[in-house]
Short mmCIF file of C-alpha atoms in Angstrom, two decimals:
data_model
loop_
_atom_site.label_atom_id
_atom_site.label_comp_id
_atom_site.label_asym_id
_atom_site.label_seq_id
_atom_site.Cartn_x
_atom_site.Cartn_y
_atom_site.Cartn_z
CA GLU A 1133 -4.34 11.69 35.40
CA ARG A 1134 -7.71 10.43 35.05
CA VAL A 1135 -6.29 8.36 31.91
CA VAL A 1136 -3.26 7.09 33.76
CA GLU A 1137 -5.39 5.76 36.36
CA PHE A 1138 -8.30 4.54 34.07
CA CYS A 1139 -5.76 2.63 31.82
CA ARG A 1140 -3.61 1.15 34.84
CA SER A 1141 -6.92 -0.54 35.95
CA LYS A 1142 -7.71 -2.09 32.70
CA GLY A 1143 -4.71 -2.85 32.19
CA ILE A 1144 -3.74 -0.86 29.44
CA GLN A 1145 -0.18 -0.44 28.58
CA ASN A 1146 0.28 3.84 27.26
CA THR A 1147 3.21 4.51 25.07
CA PHE A 1148 3.33 8.54 24.78
CA ILE A 1149 5.40 9.39 21.31
CA SER A 1150 6.01 13.41 20.67
CA VAL A 1151 4.18 14.91 18.42
CA GLU A 1152 6.48 17.49 17.65
CA LEU A 1153 9.65 15.07 16.46
CA PRO A 1154 7.48 11.91 14.45
CA GLN A 1155 10.95 11.31 13.69
CA ALA A 1156 11.79 9.71 17.05
CA ASN A 1157 9.35 6.89 16.66
CA GLY A 1158 9.74 4.63 13.53
CA GLN A 1159 6.10 3.60 13.27
CA ALA A 1160 4.87 7.16 13.41
CA GLU A 1161 7.15 7.75 10.81
CA SER A 1162 5.97 4.80 8.62
CA VAL A 1163 2.87 5.56 9.08
CA ASN A 1164 3.38 8.87 7.72
CA LYS A 1165 5.36 7.58 4.78
CA VAL A 1166 2.51 5.76 3.82
CA ILE A 1167 -0.68 8.53 4.29
CA LEU A 1168 1.79 11.13 2.51
CA ARG A 1169 1.86 8.76 -0.37
CA ALA A 1170 -1.50 8.19 -0.74
CA LEU A 1171 -2.32 11.99 -0.34
CA LYS A 1172 -0.03 12.76 -3.54
CA ARG A 1173 -1.69 9.79 -5.36
CA ARG A 1174 -5.56 11.54 -4.67
CA LEU A 1175 -3.74 15.56 -5.22
CA ALA A 1176 -2.07 14.50 -8.48
CA SER A 1177 -5.22 14.81 -10.25
CA LYS A 1178 -7.19 16.66 -8.20
CA GLY A 1179 -6.56 20.25 -7.35
CA GLU A 1180 -8.47 20.41 -4.01
CA ALA A 1181 -7.18 20.41 -0.33
CA TRP A 1182 -5.74 17.37 1.16
CA VAL A 1183 -7.55 17.87 4.18
CA ALA A 1184 -11.17 16.76 2.35
CA HIS A 1185 -8.95 13.18 1.25
CA ILE A 1186 -7.35 12.44 4.92
CA SER A 1187 -10.27 10.83 6.38
CA PRO A 1188 -10.82 8.28 3.47
CA ILE A 1189 -7.15 8.12 2.95
CA LEU A 1190 -7.10 6.99 7.03
CA TRP A 1191 -10.03 4.54 7.11
CA SER A 1192 -8.63 3.00 4.49
CA TYR A 1193 -5.09 2.58 6.27
CA HIS A 1194 -6.70 0.78 9.04
CA THR A 1195 -9.02 -1.09 7.54
CA THR A 1196 -6.27 -2.83 4.44
CA PRO A 1197 -4.50 -5.73 6.05
CA GLN A 1198 -0.44 -5.18 6.54
CA SER A 1199 1.82 -7.26 5.42
CA SER A 1200 3.57 -7.04 8.46
CA THR A 1201 0.93 -8.37 10.45
CA GLY A 1202 -1.42 -10.29 8.07
CA GLU A 1203 -4.05 -8.05 9.65
CA ALA A 1204 -5.69 -4.97 9.78
CA PRO A 1205 -4.38 -2.44 12.55
CA PHE A 1206 -8.50 -1.59 13.19
CA THR A 1207 -8.67 -5.51 13.56
CA MET A 1208 -5.56 -5.70 15.89
CA ILE A 1209 -7.17 -3.21 18.44
CA TYR A 1210 -10.51 -4.14 18.22
CA GLY A 1211 -10.71 -7.61 17.56
CA SER A 1212 -13.33 -7.91 14.74
CA ASP A 1213 -13.59 -6.49 10.94
CA ALA A 1214 -14.39 -2.52 10.61
CA MET A 1215 -17.96 -2.17 8.70
CA ILE A 1216 -17.13 -0.18 5.63
CA PRO A 1217 -19.54 2.65 5.01
CA VAL A 1218 -21.12 1.26 2.42
CA GLU A 1219 -22.41 -1.58 4.52
CA ILE A 1220 -24.67 0.43 6.50
CA ASP A 1221 -26.88 2.01 4.02
CA PRO A 1222 -28.76 0.38 2.20
CA PRO A 1223 -28.02 -2.33 4.51
CA SER A 1224 -25.56 -5.16 3.24
CA TRP A 1225 -26.10 -9.01 3.48
CA ARG A 1226 -23.86 -8.96 6.56
CA ARG A 1227 -26.61 -6.56 8.24
CA GLU A 1228 -29.80 -8.45 7.40
CA THR A 1229 -28.79 -11.49 8.09
CA ILE A 1230 -27.02 -12.08 10.77
CA THR A 1231 -28.88 -11.33 14.14
CA GLN A 1232 -28.37 -9.46 17.51
CA GLU A 1233 -27.38 -12.69 19.12
CA GLU A 1234 -25.26 -14.24 16.24
CA ASN A 1235 -23.23 -11.01 16.00
CA ASN A 1236 -22.81 -11.02 20.08
CA ARG A 1237 -21.64 -14.23 19.67
CA ALA A 1238 -19.37 -13.71 17.46
CA LEU A 1239 -18.11 -10.84 18.61
CA GLU A 1240 -17.05 -12.85 21.70
CA GLU A 1241 -15.29 -15.86 19.82
CA ASN A 1242 -13.45 -12.47 18.15
CA LEU A 1243 -12.53 -10.81 21.50
CA ASP A 1244 -11.41 -14.20 22.71
CA MET A 1245 -9.10 -14.95 19.93
CA ILE A 1246 -8.31 -11.47 19.89
CA GLU A 1247 -4.56 -12.47 21.80
CA GLU A 1248 -3.80 -15.29 19.52
CA LYS A 1249 -4.24 -12.91 16.54
CA ARG A 1250 -1.67 -10.53 18.40
CA GLU A 1251 0.99 -13.40 18.86
CA ARG A 1252 0.18 -14.68 15.82
CA SER A 1253 0.74 -11.60 14.24
CA HIS A 1254 4.23 -10.72 16.32
CA PHE A 1255 5.68 -13.61 15.28
CA ARG A 1256 4.79 -13.43 11.54
CA GLU A 1257 6.69 -9.17 11.55
CA PHE A 1258 9.48 -11.24 13.63
CA ALA A 1259 9.83 -13.74 10.61
CA ILE A 1260 9.79 -11.33 8.27
CA LYS A 1261 12.47 -8.76 9.73
CA GLN A 1262 14.76 -11.94 10.22
CA ARG A 1263 14.29 -12.88 6.39
CA ALA A 1264 14.57 -8.82 5.84
CA ALA A 1265 18.19 -8.93 7.77
CA ARG A 1266 19.45 -12.09 6.32
CA ARG A 1267 19.21 -10.87 2.93
CA TYR A 1268 20.84 -7.67 4.40
CA ASN A 1269 23.65 -10.01 5.61
CA THR A 1270 24.07 -11.76 2.75
CA ILE A 1271 24.61 -8.60 0.22
CA VAL A 1272 26.64 -6.58 2.93
CA ARG A 1273 31.04 -7.76 3.03
CA GLN A 1274 33.15 -7.78 5.60
CA ARG A 1275 36.16 -5.51 4.73
CA LYS A 1276 39.35 -5.98 6.15
CA PHE A 1277 41.60 -2.66 6.61
CA GLN A 1278 45.48 -2.70 6.60
CA GLU A 1279 47.42 0.10 8.49
CA GLY A 1280 47.82 2.84 6.16
CA ASP A 1281 44.68 1.73 3.95
CA LEU A 1282 43.11 5.05 2.97
CA VAL A 1283 39.07 4.91 4.45
CA LEU A 1284 36.78 8.06 4.40
CA LYS A 1285 35.89 9.29 7.45
CA ARG A 1286 32.14 10.58 8.63
CA PRO A 1287 32.69 13.75 10.82
CA MET A 1288 31.28 12.62 14.47
CA GLY A 1289 29.79 14.86 16.97
CA LYS A 1290 27.84 18.20 17.59
CA ASP A 1291 30.02 19.91 14.63
CA LYS A 1292 28.78 18.07 11.52
CA GLY A 1293 28.64 21.18 9.82
CA GLY A 1294 24.69 21.28 8.87
CA LYS A 1295 22.43 20.29 6.01
CA PHE A 1296 24.69 20.81 3.01
CA ALA A 1297 28.52 20.40 4.40
CA ALA A 1298 30.18 17.36 3.48
CA ASN A 1299 29.77 14.15 5.03
CA TRP A 1300 32.92 12.82 5.13
CA GLU A 1301 36.49 14.25 6.16
#
């Protein structure tokens, strides 16, 4: 209740998803597919437990620019690029040359630009979806049926028959 009140006071819109049924959320399902693919790649060469590999996989997912938005999820949320662990110790060029004041100024500029970045990525994602729909619609052929034509009919309703039943009548 306190979290909801805090989010409301900051203008944050919460979206809750069911952890038990990720299939209900398309984004969660999509992310899970990417994570599982990465886990399979890593575990194919090593016989180790998957738990040891999940942190680096999640980090790489969150810091890699996505093709749909052109930005990394980390950047979309926090408004700046993530500093990878390799840059921390020993300090990288970025850590040694940029002063605290310059860093603060850059962070403020990034926060000012975050809405524009989000809007740009939203338009980019929308354009990609439109292109995919256009491509799909050119492939799909409209068919007209006459009375008496034979067609496959999918079973509808509760009595579908289960996973191994025929998916047509």
